[in-house]
PDB file of C-alpha atoms in Angstrom:
ATOM      1  CA  UNK A   1      49.372  19.838-129.143  1.00 63.00           C
ATOM      2  CA  UNK A   2      51.946  16.961-130.066  1.00 67.00           C
ATOM      3  CA  UNK A   3      53.382  14.709-127.500  1.00 78.00           C
ATOM      4  CA  UNK A   4      55.976  12.406-127.684  1.00 80.00           C
ATOM      5  CA  UNK A   5      53.331   9.117-127.705  1.00 79.00           C
ATOM      6  CA  UNK A   6      51.598  10.436-130.725  1.00 77.00           C
ATOM      7  CA  UNK A   7      55.182   9.950-132.372  1.00 85.00           C
ATOM      8  CA  UNK A   8      55.297   6.574-131.055  1.00 89.00           C
ATOM      9  CA  UNK A   9      52.123   5.883-132.424  1.00 85.00           C
ATOM     10  CA  UNK A  10      53.389   7.521-136.168  1.00 86.00           C
ATOM     11  CA  UNK A  11      55.961   5.501-136.168  1.00 92.00           C
ATOM     12  CA  UNK A  12      54.275   2.287-135.104  1.00 92.00           C
ATOM     13  CA  UNK A  13      52.135   2.790-138.117  1.00 91.00           C
ATOM     14  CA  UNK A  14      54.911   3.098-140.458  1.00 93.00           C
ATOM     15  CA  UNK A  15      57.163  -0.024-138.869  1.00 95.00           C
ATOM     16  CA  UNK A  16      53.711  -1.975-139.476  1.00 94.00           C
ATOM     17  CA  UNK A  17      53.409  -0.793-143.329  1.00 93.00           C
ATOM     18  CA  UNK A  18      57.485  -1.117-143.683  1.00 94.00           C
ATOM     19  CA  UNK A  19      57.012  -5.423-142.234  1.00 95.00           C
ATOM     20  CA  UNK A  20      53.845  -6.105-144.198  1.00 92.00           C
ATOM     21  CA  UNK A  21      55.725  -4.519-147.481  1.00 93.00           C
ATOM     22  CA  UNK A  22      59.066  -6.524-146.501  1.00 94.00           C
ATOM     23  CA  UNK A  23      57.233  -9.796-146.295  1.00 94.00           C
ATOM     24  CA  UNK A  24      54.516  -9.792-148.781  1.00 91.00           C
ATOM     25  CA  UNK A  25      55.290 -12.034-152.225  1.00 92.00           C
ATOM     26  CA  UNK A  26      55.330  -9.736-154.709  1.00 90.00           C
ATOM     27  CA  UNK A  27      56.614  -5.954-153.132  1.00 90.00           C
ATOM     28  CA  UNK A  28      55.852  -4.252-157.226  1.00 91.00           C
ATOM     29  CA  UNK A  29      52.100  -5.111-156.312  1.00 92.00           C
ATOM     30  CA  UNK A  30      51.575  -4.330-152.546  1.00 92.00           C
ATOM     31  CA  UNK A  31      48.188  -2.607-152.032  1.00 90.00           C
ATOM     32  CA  UNK A  32      49.329   0.470-151.001  1.00 89.00           C
ATOM     33  CA  UNK A  33      46.135   2.519-151.819  1.00 87.00           C
ATOM     34  CA  UNK A  34      44.252  -0.197-149.656  1.00 85.00           C
ATOM     35  CA  UNK A  35      46.893   0.208-146.670  1.00 89.00           C
ATOM     36  CA  UNK A  36      46.974   4.218-146.735  1.00 89.00           C
ATOM     37  CA  UNK A  37      43.578   4.431-147.401  1.00 85.00           C
ATOM     38  CA  UNK A  38      42.492   2.222-144.492  1.00 84.00           C
ATOM     39  CA  UNK A  39      44.930   4.264-142.644  1.00 88.00           C
ATOM     40  CA  UNK A  40      43.136   7.336-143.998  1.00 87.00           C
ATOM     41  CA  UNK A  41      39.615   6.443-142.704  1.00 82.00           C
ATOM     42  CA  UNK A  42      40.432   4.874-139.035  1.00 83.00           C
ATOM     43  CA  UNK A  43      41.754   8.762-138.869  1.00 86.00           C
ATOM     44  CA  UNK A  44      38.977  10.550-140.583  1.00 85.00           C
ATOM     45  CA  UNK A  45      36.894   8.114-137.767  1.00 81.00           C
ATOM     46  CA  UNK A  46      38.980   9.144-135.133  1.00 83.00           C
ATOM     47  CA  UNK A  47      38.791  12.927-136.073  1.00 86.00           C
ATOM     48  CA  UNK A  48      34.902  13.193-136.783  1.00 84.00           C
ATOM     49  CA  UNK A  49      33.795  11.369-133.360  1.00 82.00           C
ATOM     50  CA  UNK A  50      36.122  12.825-131.190  1.00 82.00           C
ATOM     51  CA  UNK A  51      36.525  16.167-132.698  1.00 85.00           C
ATOM     52  CA  UNK A  52      33.711  17.343-133.712  1.00 85.00           C
ATOM     53  CA  UNK A  53      31.627  19.138-130.096  1.00 84.00           C
ATOM     54  CA  UNK A  54      28.604  17.005-129.993  1.00 87.00           C
ATOM     55  CA  UNK A  55      30.144  13.435-131.667  1.00 87.00           C
ATOM     56  CA  UNK A  56      31.016  12.438-127.773  1.00 85.00           C
ATOM     57  CA  UNK A  57      27.278  13.223-126.711  1.00 89.00           C
ATOM     58  CA  UNK A  58      26.180  11.036-130.201  1.00 87.00           C
ATOM     59  CA  UNK A  59      28.315   8.103-128.793  1.00 85.00           C
ATOM     60  CA  UNK A  60      27.045   8.584-124.936  1.00 91.00           C
ATOM     61  CA  UNK A  61      23.343   8.185-126.294  1.00 93.00           C
ATOM     62  CA  UNK A  62      24.382   5.177-128.220  1.00 87.00           C
ATOM     63  CA  UNK A  63      26.347   3.153-125.507  1.00 90.00           C
ATOM     64  CA  UNK A  64      23.310   3.726-123.443  1.00 96.00           C
ATOM     65  CA  UNK A  65      21.079   2.852-125.856  1.00 93.00           C
ATOM     66  CA  UNK A  66      23.119  -0.679-126.088  1.00 90.00           C
ATOM     67  CA  UNK A  67      23.453  -0.577-122.221  1.00 94.00           C
ATOM     68  CA  UNK A  68      19.315  -0.304-122.115  1.00 95.00           C
ATOM     69  CA  UNK A  69      19.064  -3.351-124.725  1.00 93.00           C
ATOM     70  CA  UNK A  70      21.536  -5.435-122.712  1.00 93.00           C
ATOM     71  CA  UNK A  71      19.445  -4.882-119.201  1.00 94.00           C
ATOM     72  CA  UNK A  72      15.932  -5.228-120.544  1.00 95.00           C
ATOM     73  CA  UNK A  73      17.295  -8.868-122.445  1.00 94.00           C
ATOM     74  CA  UNK A  74      18.967  -9.074-119.049  1.00 92.00           C
ATOM     75  CA  UNK A  75      15.177  -9.063-117.334  1.00 94.00           C
ATOM     76  CA  UNK A  76      13.490 -10.469-120.073  1.00 94.00           C
ATOM     77  CA  UNK A  77      15.901 -14.050-119.961  1.00 93.00           C
ATOM     78  CA  UNK A  78      15.615 -13.556-115.931  1.00 92.00           C
ATOM     79  CA  UNK A  79      11.624 -13.554-116.375  1.00 93.00           C
ATOM     80  CA  UNK A  80      11.726 -16.574-118.752  1.00 92.00           C
ATOM     81  CA  UNK A  81      14.575 -18.345-116.900  1.00 90.00           C
ATOM     82  CA  UNK A  82      14.538 -17.729-113.677  1.00 89.00           C
ATOM     83  CA  UNK A  83      17.574 -18.186-111.311  1.00 88.00           C
ATOM     84  CA  UNK A  84      19.738 -19.572-114.839  1.00 88.00           C
ATOM     85  CA  UNK A  85      19.624 -15.992-115.923  1.00 89.00           C
ATOM     86  CA  UNK A  86      20.992 -14.571-113.186  1.00 85.00           C
ATOM     87  CA  UNK A  87      17.850 -14.071-111.274  1.00 84.00           C
ATOM     88  CA  UNK A  88      17.500 -14.963-107.106  1.00 85.00           C
ATOM     89  CA  UNK A  89      18.865 -17.970-106.180  1.00 87.00           C
ATOM     90  CA  UNK A  90      16.339 -20.314-104.903  1.00 87.00           C
ATOM     91  CA  UNK A  91      19.454 -21.894-103.111  1.00 86.00           C
ATOM     92  CA  UNK A  92      22.627 -20.596-100.595  1.00 86.00           C
ATOM     93  CA  UNK A  93      25.425 -19.468-102.811  1.00 83.00           C
ATOM     94  CA  UNK A  94      28.682 -20.989-101.849  1.00 86.00           C
ATOM     95  CA  UNK A  95      30.331 -20.524-105.191  1.00 85.00           C
ATOM     96  CA  UNK A  96      29.173 -17.029-106.632  1.00 82.00           C
ATOM     97  CA  UNK A  97      31.391 -17.429-110.016  1.00 80.00           C
ATOM     98  CA  UNK A  98      29.783 -21.064-110.606  1.00 81.00           C
ATOM     99  CA  UNK A  99      26.386 -19.023-111.079  1.00 83.00           C
ATOM    100  CA  UNK A 100      27.155 -17.765-114.518  1.00 85.00           C
ATOM    101  CA  UNK A 101      25.699 -19.733-117.300  1.00 86.00           C
ATOM    102  CA  UNK A 102      26.157 -18.747-120.870  1.00 87.00           C
ATOM    103  CA  UNK A 103      23.455 -20.578-122.810  1.00 89.00           C
ATOM    104  CA  UNK A 104      21.113 -17.801-120.378  1.00 88.00           C
ATOM    105  CA  UNK A 105      22.907 -14.644-119.899  1.00 87.00           C
ATOM    106  CA  UNK A 106      25.022 -14.325-122.991  1.00 89.00           C
ATOM    107  CA  UNK A 107      22.590 -15.937-125.868  1.00 92.00           C
ATOM    108  CA  UNK A 108      19.209 -13.980-125.042  1.00 92.00           C
ATOM    109  CA  UNK A 109      21.459 -10.793-126.520  1.00 90.00           C
ATOM    110  CA  UNK A 110      22.754 -12.177-128.823  1.00 90.00           C
ATOM    111  CA  UNK A 111      19.833 -13.094-130.456  1.00 92.00           C
ATOM    112  CA  UNK A 112      18.057 -10.138-129.326  1.00 92.00           C
ATOM    113  CA  UNK A 113      20.928  -8.132-131.684  1.00 88.00           C
ATOM    114  CA  UNK A 114      20.026 -10.653-133.819  1.00 89.00           C
ATOM    115  CA  UNK A 115      16.200  -9.788-134.678  1.00 93.00           C
ATOM    116  CA  UNK A 116      17.360  -6.212-134.265  1.00 91.00           C
ATOM    117  CA  UNK A 117      19.541  -6.412-137.150  1.00 87.00           C
ATOM    118  CA  UNK A 118      17.414  -8.362-139.333  1.00 91.00           C
ATOM    119  CA  UNK A 119      14.112  -6.185-138.713  1.00 94.00           C
ATOM    120  CA  UNK A 120      16.292  -2.946-139.854  1.00 91.00           C
ATOM    121  CA  UNK A 121      18.009  -4.858-142.475  1.00 89.00           C
ATOM    122  CA  UNK A 122      13.963  -5.290-143.458  1.00 95.00           C
ATOM    123  CA  UNK A 123      13.351  -2.130-143.005  1.00 96.00           C
ATOM    124  CA  UNK A 124      16.309  -1.565-145.352  1.00 93.00           C
ATOM    125  CA  UNK A 125      17.912   1.022-142.370  1.00 92.00           C
ATOM    126  CA  UNK A 126      21.558  -0.908-141.984  1.00 85.00           C
ATOM    127  CA  UNK A 127      20.701  -1.699-145.979  1.00 85.00           C
ATOM    128  CA  UNK A 128      21.290   2.300-146.462  1.00 88.00           C
ATOM    129  CA  UNK A 129      23.960   2.564-143.989  1.00 84.00           C
ATOM    130  CA  UNK A 130      26.048  -0.624-145.247  1.00 81.00           C
ATOM    131  CA  UNK A 131      25.716   1.024-149.055  1.00 83.00           C
ATOM    132  CA  UNK A 132      27.563   4.375-147.270  1.00 84.00           C
ATOM    133  CA  UNK A 133      30.234   2.248-145.958  1.00 80.00           C
ATOM    134  CA  UNK A 134      30.721   0.604-148.917  1.00 80.00           C
ATOM    135  CA  UNK A 135      30.950   3.507-150.833  1.00 83.00           C
ATOM    136  CA  UNK A 136      33.460   4.979-148.811  1.00 82.00           C
ATOM    137  CA  UNK A 137      35.757   1.651-148.928  1.00 80.00           C
ATOM    138  CA  UNK A 138      35.411   2.185-152.554  1.00 81.00           C
ATOM    139  CA  UNK A 139      36.721   5.624-153.151  1.00 82.00           C
ATOM    140  CA  UNK A 140      39.158   5.286-150.454  1.00 81.00           C
ATOM    141  CA  UNK A 141      40.588   2.260-150.728  1.00 81.00           C
ATOM    142  CA  UNK A 142      40.064   0.647-153.865  1.00 79.00           C
ATOM    143  CA  UNK A 143      37.925  -1.570-153.094  1.00 79.00           C
ATOM    144  CA  UNK A 144      35.344  -4.067-155.340  1.00 74.00           C
ATOM    145  CA  UNK A 145      31.624  -3.414-154.801  1.00 71.00           C
ATOM    146  CA  UNK A 146      31.372  -7.045-152.985  1.00 76.00           C
ATOM    147  CA  UNK A 147      34.546  -6.707-150.546  1.00 79.00           C
ATOM    148  CA  UNK A 148      33.510  -3.659-149.813  1.00 76.00           C
ATOM    149  CA  UNK A 149      30.124  -4.658-148.692  1.00 75.00           C
ATOM    150  CA  UNK A 150      31.519  -7.424-146.794  1.00 78.00           C
ATOM    151  CA  UNK A 151      34.252  -4.838-144.843  1.00 75.00           C
ATOM    152  CA  UNK A 152      30.983  -2.512-144.325  1.00 73.00           C
ATOM    153  CA  UNK A 153      28.866  -5.436-143.186  1.00 72.00           C
ATOM    154  CA  UNK A 154      31.536  -6.750-140.883  1.00 73.00           C
ATOM    155  CA  UNK A 155      31.252  -3.665-139.235  1.00 69.00           C
ATOM    156  CA  UNK A 156      27.594  -4.652-137.132  1.00 60.00           C
ATOM    157  CA  UNK A 157      28.669  -8.276-136.378  1.00 61.00           C
TER     158      UNK A 157
END
Protein backbone atom coordinates (compact mmCIF):
# COMPACT_ATOMS: atom_id res chain seq x y z
CA UNK A 1 0.00 0.00 0.00
CA UNK A 2 1.41 3.38 -1.00
CA UNK A 3 1.18 6.07 1.66
CA UNK A 4 2.16 9.71 1.77
CA UNK A 5 5.20 8.91 3.95
CA UNK A 6 6.57 6.75 1.13
CA UNK A 7 6.29 9.65 -1.32
CA UNK A 8 8.07 11.88 1.18
CA UNK A 9 10.93 9.38 1.40
CA UNK A 10 11.21 9.11 -2.39
CA UNK A 11 11.23 12.91 -2.74
CA UNK A 12 13.92 13.06 -0.03
CA UNK A 13 16.11 10.58 -1.91
CA UNK A 14 15.65 12.46 -5.18
CA UNK A 15 16.37 15.79 -3.49
CA UNK A 16 19.51 14.42 -1.86
CA UNK A 17 20.79 13.13 -5.20
CA UNK A 18 19.96 16.47 -6.87
CA UNK A 19 21.82 18.46 -4.20
CA UNK A 20 24.85 16.14 -4.47
CA UNK A 21 24.85 16.52 -8.24
CA UNK A 22 24.45 20.31 -8.02
CA UNK A 23 27.33 20.66 -5.55
CA UNK A 24 29.70 18.33 -7.39
CA UNK A 25 32.80 19.86 -8.97
CA UNK A 26 32.35 18.14 -12.32
CA UNK A 27 28.67 17.43 -12.96
CA UNK A 28 29.48 15.56 -16.16
CA UNK A 29 31.48 12.97 -14.22
CA UNK A 30 28.96 12.53 -11.39
CA UNK A 31 28.98 8.83 -10.35
CA UNK A 32 25.35 8.03 -11.18
CA UNK A 33 26.02 4.28 -11.25
CA UNK A 34 27.49 4.41 -7.76
CA UNK A 35 24.70 6.58 -6.33
CA UNK A 36 21.83 4.68 -7.93
CA UNK A 37 23.52 1.32 -7.26
CA UNK A 38 23.81 2.17 -3.56
CA UNK A 39 20.12 3.04 -3.42
CA UNK A 40 19.29 -0.18 -5.27
CA UNK A 41 21.32 -2.28 -2.81
CA UNK A 42 19.59 -0.61 0.15
CA UNK A 43 16.13 -1.19 -1.34
CA UNK A 44 17.02 -4.80 -2.12
CA UNK A 45 18.26 -5.38 1.44
CA UNK A 46 15.10 -3.85 2.90
CA UNK A 47 12.91 -6.03 0.68
CA UNK A 48 15.00 -9.09 1.47
CA UNK A 49 15.10 -8.54 5.23
CA UNK A 50 11.53 -7.38 5.74
CA UNK A 51 9.71 -8.90 2.77
CA UNK A 52 10.57 -12.55 3.25
CA UNK A 53 8.40 -14.38 5.79
CA UNK A 54 11.24 -15.94 7.79
CA UNK A 55 13.56 -12.95 7.61
CA UNK A 56 12.26 -11.24 10.74
CA UNK A 57 12.69 -14.47 12.69
CA UNK A 58 16.26 -14.70 11.40
CA UNK A 59 16.96 -11.09 12.39
CA UNK A 60 15.45 -11.72 15.84
CA UNK A 61 17.62 -14.84 16.27
CA UNK A 62 20.68 -12.83 15.26
CA UNK A 63 19.70 -10.10 17.72
CA UNK A 64 19.20 -12.67 20.50
CA UNK A 65 22.65 -14.10 19.77
CA UNK A 66 24.28 -10.67 20.03
CA UNK A 67 22.34 -9.94 23.23
CA UNK A 68 23.48 -13.27 24.66
CA UNK A 69 27.07 -12.48 23.75
CA UNK A 70 26.78 -9.06 25.42
CA UNK A 71 25.23 -10.59 28.56
CA UNK A 72 27.92 -13.28 28.78
CA UNK A 73 30.63 -10.65 28.34
CA UNK A 74 29.07 -8.51 31.07
CA UNK A 75 28.96 -11.51 33.43
CA UNK A 76 32.60 -12.32 32.67
CA UNK A 77 33.67 -8.72 33.23
CA UNK A 78 31.78 -8.66 36.54
CA UNK A 79 33.51 -11.89 37.56
CA UNK A 80 36.95 -10.46 36.79
CA UNK A 81 36.50 -6.81 37.79
CA UNK A 82 33.75 -7.11 40.38
CA UNK A 83 31.78 -4.01 41.28
CA UNK A 84 33.69 -1.81 38.80
CA UNK A 85 32.10 -3.75 35.93
CA UNK A 86 28.58 -3.39 37.30
CA UNK A 87 28.56 -6.10 39.97
CA UNK A 88 27.22 -5.67 43.50
CA UNK A 89 28.53 -2.56 45.16
CA UNK A 90 30.44 -2.99 48.47
CA UNK A 91 29.22 0.40 49.69
CA UNK A 92 26.06 2.49 49.73
CA UNK A 93 25.44 4.07 46.33
CA UNK A 94 24.53 7.76 46.46
CA UNK A 95 25.01 8.53 42.76
CA UNK A 96 23.89 5.62 40.54
CA UNK A 97 24.94 7.53 37.42
CA UNK A 98 28.56 7.46 38.57
CA UNK A 99 28.71 3.66 38.53
CA UNK A 100 29.35 3.39 34.78
CA UNK A 101 33.03 2.78 34.07
CA UNK A 102 33.69 2.66 30.32
CA UNK A 103 36.89 0.64 30.61
CA UNK A 104 35.21 -2.19 32.51
CA UNK A 105 31.74 -2.21 30.95
CA UNK A 106 32.22 -1.38 27.24
CA UNK A 107 35.78 -2.37 26.36
CA UNK A 108 35.34 -6.06 27.33
CA UNK A 109 32.54 -6.37 24.75
CA UNK A 110 34.72 -4.68 22.12
CA UNK A 111 37.53 -7.13 22.90
CA UNK A 112 35.20 -10.15 22.66
CA UNK A 113 33.74 -8.96 19.32
CA UNK A 114 37.26 -8.31 18.00
CA UNK A 115 38.44 -11.77 19.06
CA UNK A 116 35.34 -13.37 17.52
CA UNK A 117 35.92 -11.45 14.29
CA UNK A 118 39.55 -12.58 14.20
CA UNK A 119 38.47 -16.18 14.76
CA UNK A 120 35.84 -16.00 12.01
CA UNK A 121 38.44 -14.43 9.70
CA UNK A 122 40.91 -17.21 10.53
CA UNK A 123 38.26 -19.85 9.77
CA UNK A 124 37.66 -17.94 6.50
CA UNK A 125 33.95 -17.50 7.24
CA UNK A 126 34.20 -13.73 7.40
CA UNK A 127 36.35 -13.70 4.25
CA UNK A 128 33.61 -15.41 2.22
CA UNK A 129 30.91 -13.08 3.57
CA UNK A 130 33.08 -10.04 2.86
CA UNK A 131 33.89 -11.29 -0.65
CA UNK A 132 30.19 -11.84 -1.29
CA UNK A 133 29.32 -8.28 -0.29
CA UNK A 134 32.29 -7.02 -2.30
CA UNK A 135 31.04 -8.89 -5.38
CA UNK A 136 27.57 -7.39 -4.95
CA UNK A 137 29.01 -3.89 -4.55
CA UNK A 138 31.26 -4.35 -7.56
CA UNK A 139 28.41 -5.49 -9.81
CA UNK A 140 25.75 -3.02 -8.64
CA UNK A 141 27.82 0.11 -8.02
CA UNK A 142 30.87 -0.42 -10.17
CA UNK A 143 33.27 -0.26 -7.24
CA UNK A 144 36.73 -1.71 -7.78
CA UNK A 145 38.04 -4.66 -5.85
CA UNK A 146 39.82 -2.76 -3.07
CA UNK A 147 37.08 -0.19 -2.44
CA UNK A 148 34.34 -2.86 -2.62
CA UNK A 149 36.27 -4.93 -0.10
CA UNK A 150 36.72 -1.89 2.16
CA UNK A 151 32.99 -1.09 2.07
CA UNK A 152 32.08 -4.72 2.75
CA UNK A 153 34.54 -4.95 5.65
CA UNK A 154 33.24 -1.71 7.16
CA UNK A 155 29.79 -3.28 7.46
CA UNK A 156 31.21 -5.55 10.14
CA UNK A 157 33.11 -2.82 11.92
